[in-house]
Structures are given as structure tokens and as C-alpha cells.
Amino acid sequence: MKAVLCKAYGAPEDLVLEEVAEPVPGEGEVLVEVRATALNFPDVLMIAGKYQSQPQFPFSPGGEVAGTVLGTGPGVTGFAPGDRVFGGVGFGGFAERVAAAAHSLQPLPESMSFAEASGISTTYGTSYYALKQRAALQPGETLLVLGAAGGVGIAAVQLGKAMGARVIAAASSEQKLAVAKDSGADELIDYSDGQLKDKVKELTVGKGADVIYDPVGGALFDQCLRCINWYGRILVIGFAAGDIPKAPINLVLLKSCQLVGVFYGAWSARSRDESRANFRDILAFHAAGKIKPVVGRVHPLENYAEALNDLAQRRAIGKIVVTPGGSAP
């Protein structure tokens, strides 16, 4: 089978596409024919050696997949060949087949395409955990979402609306904001002029946002601290801007606000039952038409470098998807 391999840390162009042996599912594992793999920023960090946890060389990037069950290892129940599944696998998705832990997979509803499902595990899982467990977002509160046209940003916009919040979507261009509006945002902010704080204050009559969802970091984080409401919660999701900001703690004191870390991968591994309960909610939102994954560009496996660079250079609108098994209806 074909797989994209990282053999040394570097850029997307340093990866190689090779023929490798097909994985054999071990105890508690399921062999999946990968029909679609969605990209996330950790994929870019992982191949550069900058992620919180690093697999051993050689490895394939690609942390969330959708596909069809080919077989199961010892001890697996609930899955059979031919089942459509999706899930977060950590890495290994840039390959035609992957052996995934059975507990990481979910049945794929017929109403959802492989491409859509490949982009729901990490993005919607992260955003719902952030808004529900970490921020305790309440109906009627104001939610500000940065990077609102990216994968986790769109998920946060849609889930925030489904949870009854007033959602302000912030992004760096009118094109990106149009996507956020289509996803249900109530208000839009273009922060390319550096005036995020003032625009948020204007939309909230000086109060600021109750919850801020920040997957961008960099210089925008300081502005988030200056436009958070009293008792507000700033969710630290990631650092797509590249720079990890330092917080002026005096502002945390003055606002009586909280800086809340969101490490979804570690939480979902520690709290599997709660994570599955979250996904029951997420799939119920989807069935009710309240959320819909936005698929941006779809690449064949051979275009892995272009796909990763689209993400690394923040050209992504919606999810970028790679199709190791050909087309992904």
C-alpha cells in the first residue's frame, strides 16, 4: 500500500511517498481502508518535531480519518468488515490503510460523506470540549471565535450557535468571514487592521466577550485579554500564528477572567466515556441540521505537500482533506 512517511523532521516537501507493508490489526484494533483524511495544525507541527507528543520514525501524518472497515484484531466487538467509520487516530492517516484502536472509532452516519466525517473528530471534538467542559458556555452569552474560517473555528461557530450563544466570528479577510457567516455567525469582525479589541468592545457595548475561542495566538492574544468580559473565559486552543504569546497576568487579575487550556487529545484519552457522550451530542446536532462540516480543498494523496502547505500558510478555508483511497464521496 502507499503511505506518506516522515523519516526526519522538516518541511512538507521533506516527506516521501512510498510503498509499505499493510498494517496488521493487533489486540483491540481495527483495520480501516482510508477514504479521507482531514488535516489539522498538529500535523504540521508533528512533521517539524514541534508537537506535544511525537511518534517514532518513520510515521505518517494525518490524525483524523474516515473509511471502511477491512478487518478486526483480537478482542474487537461492534465493528465488522464493510462498516463505515470515522475517528481520531493521532497519526497514520496519510496512508491507504491504517490500524486504529477500536475505541477511537465511531460509526459513520449514512447522512455524512467520508470527506465531511474525516474532518469532524478533531475539530468538532476539540471545539465542543472547549465550549462545554472548559468554558461552560451558557445560552445568551457572547462567544468570540478567532480564526473563524479554519477547521476548529467553523466548528466553534456552529457549535456555539447550537448551544444558544451569540457568536462573533473574527478572521483576516472578507472571504473567510463569508464562510463564517454561512456557518451561522451573528456578527463579523475583520481583524486584519489590528483593531480586534476596539471592534469587540463596540459590538458588546463596552463589556467584551464572555468566552473567547483562540486557535491563533500571537499578537491577537493580548487583544483578547483586553476585550474579555468580567468573569470571562479565554480558551487557549493553539498557535496558528506561530508565536506563543506571554500573558500579562495583571489583566487576568483586573478582569477576574480565566485563561483555560484546551488539550483535547489528552482529555479524550483520559475521559473516553465523556468524550463518547460529547460525540452523541455532536451527531445529534448534525442530524438536526445545526452543524455541517465545511470541506474546502480536497487533494489526492500525491499532493500531500501542497495540502500541508495550504494549512501551514493559513490558506485553508474549512477543512483540507486528502483522499488516500481515491475519491471520497
Short mmCIF file of C-alpha atoms in Angstrom, two decimals:
data_model
loop_
_atom_site.label_atom_id
_atom_site.label_comp_id
_atom_site.label_asym_id
_atom_site.label_seq_id
_atom_site.Cartn_x
_atom_site.Cartn_y
_atom_site.Cartn_z
CA MET A 1 0.00 0.00 0.00
CA LYS A 2 1.04 3.64 -0.41
CA ALA A 3 1.86 5.86 2.55
CA VAL A 4 3.41 9.29 3.07
CA LEU A 5 6.27 8.96 5.55
CA CYS A 6 8.12 11.37 7.79
CA LYS A 7 11.63 9.99 8.30
CA ALA A 8 13.23 13.16 9.68
CA TYR A 9 11.78 16.43 10.95
CA GLY A 10 11.38 19.11 8.35
CA ALA A 11 9.00 20.72 5.86
CA PRO A 12 6.17 19.07 3.92
CA GLU A 13 8.49 18.73 0.93
CA ASP A 14 10.80 16.52 3.02
CA LEU A 15 8.15 13.81 3.33
CA VAL A 16 8.24 10.82 0.98
CA LEU A 17 5.52 8.73 -0.67
CA GLU A 18 6.46 5.03 -0.61
CA GLU A 19 5.10 1.51 -0.85
CA VAL A 20 4.95 -0.01 2.63
CA ALA A 21 3.64 -3.19 4.20
CA GLU A 22 -0.04 -3.22 5.07
CA PRO A 23 -0.63 -2.91 8.82
CA VAL A 24 -1.98 -5.90 10.72
CA PRO A 25 -4.59 -5.06 13.37
CA GLY A 26 -3.47 -6.09 16.83
CA GLU A 27 -5.39 -6.58 20.06
CA GLY A 28 -8.27 -4.12 20.19
CA GLU A 29 -7.52 -2.66 16.74
CA VAL A 30 -9.49 -2.24 13.53
CA LEU A 31 -8.01 -2.22 10.02
CA VAL A 32 -9.54 0.67 8.07
CA GLU A 33 -9.37 1.41 4.35
CA VAL A 34 -8.86 5.18 4.46
CA ARG A 35 -11.17 7.07 2.14
CA ALA A 36 -10.48 10.55 3.50
CA THR A 37 -8.01 12.15 5.91
CA ALA A 38 -8.58 15.67 7.23
CA LEU A 39 -5.61 17.91 8.05
CA ASN A 40 -5.11 19.73 11.34
CA PHE A 41 -2.41 22.11 12.53
CA PRO A 42 -0.83 19.41 14.74
CA ASP A 43 0.07 17.57 11.50
CA VAL A 44 2.28 20.50 10.51
CA LEU A 45 3.81 20.68 13.98
CA MET A 46 4.37 16.92 14.15
CA ILE A 47 6.43 16.67 10.95
CA ALA A 48 8.52 19.62 12.19
CA GLY A 49 9.13 17.96 15.56
CA LYS A 50 7.26 20.67 17.45
CA TYR A 51 4.16 18.89 18.72
CA GLN A 52 3.47 17.97 22.37
CA SER A 53 3.84 14.26 21.62
CA GLN A 54 5.87 12.78 18.78
CA PRO A 55 5.57 9.30 17.22
CA GLN A 56 8.68 7.31 16.38
CA PHE A 57 10.20 7.47 12.88
CA PRO A 58 9.05 6.68 10.31
CA PHE A 59 5.44 7.78 10.70
CA SER A 60 2.62 9.08 8.53
CA PRO A 61 0.93 12.34 9.50
CA GLY A 62 -2.85 12.61 9.43
CA GLY A 63 -4.69 12.41 12.73
CA GLU A 64 -8.34 12.00 11.72
CA VAL A 65 -9.77 9.65 9.12
CA ALA A 66 -12.92 8.21 7.64
CA GLY A 67 -13.19 4.96 5.75
CA THR A 68 -14.38 1.38 5.63
CA VAL A 69 -13.54 -1.48 7.99
CA LEU A 70 -11.48 -4.22 6.32
CA GLY A 71 -10.92 -6.42 9.37
CA THR A 72 -10.57 -6.52 13.14
CA GLY A 73 -7.97 -7.72 15.59
CA PRO A 74 -8.49 -9.93 18.66
CA GLY A 75 -10.91 -8.64 21.27
CA VAL A 76 -12.78 -6.24 19.00
CA THR A 77 -16.56 -6.19 19.11
CA GLY A 78 -19.04 -3.82 17.50
CA PHE A 79 -17.24 -3.50 14.15
CA ALA A 80 -17.35 -5.73 11.08
CA PRO A 81 -15.90 -5.61 7.55
CA GLY A 82 -17.79 -3.13 5.40
CA ASP A 83 -18.76 -0.80 8.25
CA ARG A 84 -18.32 2.91 7.54
CA VAL A 85 -16.36 4.56 10.37
CA PHE A 86 -14.59 7.77 11.34
CA GLY A 87 -12.34 8.78 14.18
CA GLY A 88 -9.24 10.45 15.56
CA VAL A 89 -6.20 8.20 15.23
CA GLY A 90 -3.42 10.60 16.26
CA PHE A 91 -1.28 9.93 13.18
CA GLY A 92 -1.11 7.48 10.27
CA GLY A 93 -3.90 8.85 8.11
CA PHE A 94 -1.71 9.72 5.11
CA ALA A 95 -1.88 6.09 4.02
CA GLU A 96 -4.24 3.84 2.14
CA ARG A 97 -4.90 1.77 5.27
CA VAL A 98 -4.46 2.30 8.99
CA ALA A 99 -4.77 0.06 12.06
CA ALA A 100 -6.73 2.13 14.58
CA ALA A 101 -7.73 1.47 18.17
CA ALA A 102 -11.37 0.39 18.20
CA HIS A 103 -12.20 2.86 20.96
CA SER A 104 -11.07 5.74 18.71
CA LEU A 105 -13.63 4.95 16.00
CA GLN A 106 -17.31 5.80 15.64
CA PRO A 107 -19.98 4.51 13.22
CA LEU A 108 -20.37 6.89 10.28
CA PRO A 109 -23.98 8.01 9.67
CA GLU A 110 -25.25 7.50 6.12
CA SER A 111 -26.13 11.20 6.02
CA MET A 112 -22.46 12.19 6.22
CA SER A 113 -19.85 11.82 3.46
CA PHE A 114 -16.37 10.40 4.07
CA ALA A 115 -14.86 13.84 3.42
CA GLU A 116 -17.18 15.52 5.95
CA ALA A 117 -16.69 12.81 8.55
CA SER A 118 -12.91 12.88 8.27
CA GLY A 119 -12.98 16.46 9.49
CA ILE A 120 -15.31 16.08 12.44
CA SER A 121 -13.34 14.08 15.03
CA THR A 122 -10.65 16.57 15.99
CA THR A 123 -12.30 19.86 15.04
CA TYR A 124 -15.77 19.34 16.48
CA GLY A 125 -14.41 17.17 19.29
CA THR A 126 -11.98 19.92 20.30
CA SER A 127 -14.47 22.76 19.95
CA TYR A 128 -17.28 21.04 21.83
CA TYR A 129 -14.96 20.00 24.67
CA ALA A 130 -13.67 23.58 24.80
CA LEU A 131 -17.11 25.19 24.87
CA LYS A 132 -18.90 22.62 27.02
CA GLN A 133 -16.40 21.25 29.54
CA ARG A 134 -13.78 24.02 29.67
CA ALA A 135 -15.81 27.22 29.18
CA ALA A 136 -19.24 26.03 30.37
CA LEU A 137 -20.74 28.24 27.64
CA GLN A 138 -24.30 29.29 28.52
CA PRO A 139 -27.23 30.27 26.30
CA GLY A 140 -27.27 34.03 25.75
CA GLU A 141 -23.54 34.52 26.37
CA THR A 142 -21.34 36.18 23.77
CA LEU A 143 -18.74 33.93 22.15
CA LEU A 144 -15.88 35.42 20.12
CA VAL A 145 -14.22 32.97 17.72
CA LEU A 146 -10.82 33.81 16.20
CA GLY A 147 -9.69 32.06 13.03
CA ALA A 148 -13.38 31.54 12.35
CA ALA A 149 -12.96 30.13 8.83
CA GLY A 150 -10.49 27.39 9.77
CA GLY A 151 -11.48 23.87 10.76
CA VAL A 152 -11.79 24.34 14.53
CA GLY A 153 -13.05 27.90 14.06
CA ILE A 154 -16.00 26.88 11.89
CA ALA A 155 -16.78 24.09 14.36
CA ALA A 156 -16.74 26.59 17.25
CA VAL A 157 -19.04 28.99 15.38
CA GLN A 158 -21.57 26.27 14.56
CA LEU A 159 -21.47 24.63 17.99
CA GLY A 160 -21.68 28.00 19.75
CA LYS A 161 -24.87 28.76 17.86
CA ALA A 162 -26.24 25.27 18.56
CA MET A 163 -25.58 25.88 22.28
CA GLY A 164 -27.54 29.14 22.22
CA ALA A 165 -24.73 31.70 22.29
CA ARG A 166 -24.43 34.97 20.38
CA VAL A 167 -21.42 34.32 18.12
CA ILE A 168 -18.97 36.94 16.88
CA ALA A 169 -16.74 35.47 14.16
CA ALA A 170 -13.33 37.06 13.59
CA ALA A 171 -11.00 36.36 10.66
CA SER A 172 -8.42 38.05 8.45
CA SER A 173 -10.37 38.54 5.21
CA GLU A 174 -13.84 39.14 3.83
CA GLN A 175 -13.71 35.79 2.02
CA LYS A 176 -13.12 33.95 5.28
CA LEU A 177 -15.80 35.93 7.08
CA ALA A 178 -18.33 34.98 4.40
CA VAL A 179 -17.74 31.32 5.29
CA ALA A 180 -18.21 32.11 8.98
CA LYS A 181 -21.46 33.92 8.21
CA ASP A 182 -22.72 30.91 6.27
CA SER A 183 -21.89 28.83 9.36
CA GLY A 184 -24.27 30.92 11.47
CA ALA A 185 -22.19 33.76 12.95
CA ASP A 186 -24.28 36.67 14.25
CA GLU A 187 -21.57 39.32 13.90
CA LEU A 188 -18.37 39.54 11.85
CA ILE A 189 -15.00 41.18 12.55
CA ASP A 190 -12.12 41.57 10.09
CA TYR A 191 -9.04 41.82 12.33
CA SER A 192 -6.53 42.32 9.52
CA ASP A 193 -6.31 46.01 10.52
CA GLY A 194 -5.23 45.15 14.08
CA GLN A 195 -8.35 46.62 15.67
CA LEU A 196 -9.86 43.47 17.16
CA LYS A 197 -10.20 44.81 20.71
CA ASP A 198 -11.99 48.02 19.70
CA LYS A 199 -14.40 46.21 17.36
CA VAL A 200 -15.34 43.66 20.02
CA LYS A 201 -15.91 46.44 22.55
CA GLU A 202 -18.15 48.25 20.07
CA LEU A 203 -20.27 45.15 19.39
CA THR A 204 -20.65 44.38 23.10
CA VAL A 205 -21.35 47.95 24.30
CA GLY A 206 -18.03 48.06 26.12
CA LYS A 207 -18.45 44.81 28.05
CA GLY A 208 -16.35 42.43 25.96
CA ALA A 209 -16.96 38.79 25.09
CA ASP A 210 -17.92 36.25 27.75
CA VAL A 211 -15.93 33.47 26.07
CA ILE A 212 -13.08 33.85 23.56
CA TYR A 213 -12.01 30.87 21.46
CA ASP A 214 -8.41 31.44 20.31
CA PRO A 215 -6.66 28.97 17.99
CA VAL A 216 -4.42 31.73 16.58
CA GLY A 217 -2.29 33.11 19.43
CA GLY A 218 0.44 35.57 18.52
CA ALA A 219 -0.28 39.29 18.81
CA LEU A 220 -4.04 38.75 18.85
CA PHE A 221 -3.89 37.08 22.27
CA ASP A 222 -3.02 40.34 24.04
CA GLN A 223 -6.06 41.97 22.43
CA CYS A 224 -8.21 39.08 23.64
CA LEU A 225 -7.17 39.86 27.21
CA ARG A 226 -8.25 43.45 26.65
CA CYS A 227 -11.71 42.60 25.29
CA ILE A 228 -12.80 39.84 27.64
CA ASN A 229 -15.80 40.46 29.88
CA TRP A 230 -15.75 40.31 33.69
CA TYR A 231 -15.60 36.61 34.68
CA GLY A 232 -14.84 35.79 31.05
CA ARG A 233 -13.02 32.68 29.85
CA ILE A 234 -10.27 32.75 27.21
CA LEU A 235 -9.82 29.33 25.62
CA VAL A 236 -6.23 28.60 24.57
CA ILE A 237 -6.66 26.25 21.60
CA GLY A 238 -3.43 26.62 19.63
CA PHE A 239 -0.92 28.94 18.00
CA ALA A 240 -1.57 29.05 14.25
CA ALA A 241 0.14 32.44 14.08
CA GLY A 242 3.39 30.71 15.03
CA ASP A 243 4.25 32.75 18.13
CA ILE A 244 3.35 31.53 21.62
CA PRO A 245 2.23 34.66 23.50
CA LYS A 246 3.02 35.58 27.09
CA ALA A 247 0.09 36.74 29.22
CA PRO A 248 0.26 39.98 31.22
CA ILE A 249 -1.13 38.47 34.42
CA ASN A 250 -2.24 41.83 35.77
CA LEU A 251 -5.00 41.86 33.13
CA VAL A 252 -6.21 38.46 34.31
CA LEU A 253 -6.48 39.93 37.81
CA LEU A 254 -8.23 43.13 36.72
CA LYS A 255 -10.89 41.28 34.71
CA SER A 256 -11.28 38.37 37.17
CA CYS A 257 -11.10 36.29 34.00
CA GLN A 258 -9.75 32.81 33.34
CA LEU A 259 -7.15 31.53 30.89
CA VAL A 260 -8.28 28.00 30.11
CA GLY A 261 -6.09 25.41 28.38
CA VAL A 262 -7.73 23.03 25.91
CA PHE A 263 -5.75 19.82 25.22
CA TYR A 264 -8.43 17.70 23.62
CA GLY A 265 -6.23 14.73 22.71
CA ALA A 266 -5.13 14.12 26.31
CA TRP A 267 -8.64 14.66 27.70
CA SER A 268 -10.34 12.31 25.24
CA ALA A 269 -7.81 9.58 26.10
CA ARG A 270 -8.40 10.08 29.84
CA SER A 271 -12.18 10.51 29.64
CA ARG A 272 -13.38 8.12 26.94
CA ASP A 273 -16.95 7.78 28.20
CA GLU A 274 -17.40 11.54 28.47
CA SER A 275 -15.83 12.01 25.03
CA ARG A 276 -18.26 9.49 23.51
CA ALA A 277 -21.13 11.31 25.18
CA ASN A 278 -19.92 14.52 23.56
CA PHE A 279 -19.97 12.84 20.17
CA ARG A 280 -23.51 11.67 20.70
CA ASP A 281 -24.40 15.35 21.14
CA ILE A 282 -22.36 16.36 18.09
CA LEU A 283 -24.01 13.74 15.85
CA ALA A 284 -27.42 14.79 17.19
CA PHE A 285 -26.62 18.40 16.24
CA HIS A 286 -25.67 17.17 12.76
CA ALA A 287 -28.84 15.13 12.37
CA ALA A 288 -30.87 18.19 13.37
CA GLY A 289 -29.10 20.33 10.77
CA LYS A 290 -27.45 22.57 13.37
CA ILE A 291 -23.89 21.78 12.31
CA LYS A 292 -22.35 20.85 8.97
CA PRO A 293 -18.62 20.30 8.36
CA VAL A 294 -17.24 22.63 5.68
CA VAL A 295 -14.88 20.89 3.28
CA GLY A 296 -12.54 23.28 1.49
CA ARG A 297 -9.93 21.76 -0.80
CA VAL A 298 -9.68 18.02 -1.49
CA HIS A 299 -6.28 16.65 -2.59
CA PRO A 300 -5.18 13.22 -3.81
CA LEU A 301 -2.54 11.59 -1.61
CA GLU A 302 0.19 12.52 -4.09
CA ASN A 303 -0.45 16.24 -3.36
CA TYR A 304 0.41 15.84 0.34
CA ALA A 305 2.99 18.68 0.36
CA GLU A 306 0.60 21.19 -1.20
CA ALA A 307 -2.14 20.19 1.21
CA LEU A 308 0.10 20.63 4.27
CA ASN A 309 1.41 23.95 2.98
CA ASP A 310 -2.15 25.22 2.48
CA LEU A 311 -2.64 24.62 6.19
CA ALA A 312 0.77 25.83 7.38
CA GLN A 313 0.45 29.10 5.42
CA ARG A 314 -3.12 29.66 6.66
CA ARG A 315 -4.70 29.44 3.21
CA ALA A 316 -7.29 26.98 4.47
CA ILE A 317 -10.99 27.81 4.41
CA GLY A 318 -12.85 24.93 6.00
CA LYS A 319 -11.19 21.54 6.18
CA ILE A 320 -8.41 20.45 3.86
CA VAL A 321 -8.87 16.79 3.01
CA VAL A 322 -6.53 14.21 1.46
CA THR A 323 -8.01 11.12 -0.22
CA PRO A 324 -5.58 8.17 0.05
CA GLY A 325 -8.13 5.76 -1.41
CA GLY A 326 -9.10 7.91 -4.38
CA SER A 327 -12.33 9.90 -4.40
CA ALA A 328 -14.17 10.31 -1.09
CA PRO A 329 -17.92 10.63 -1.63
#
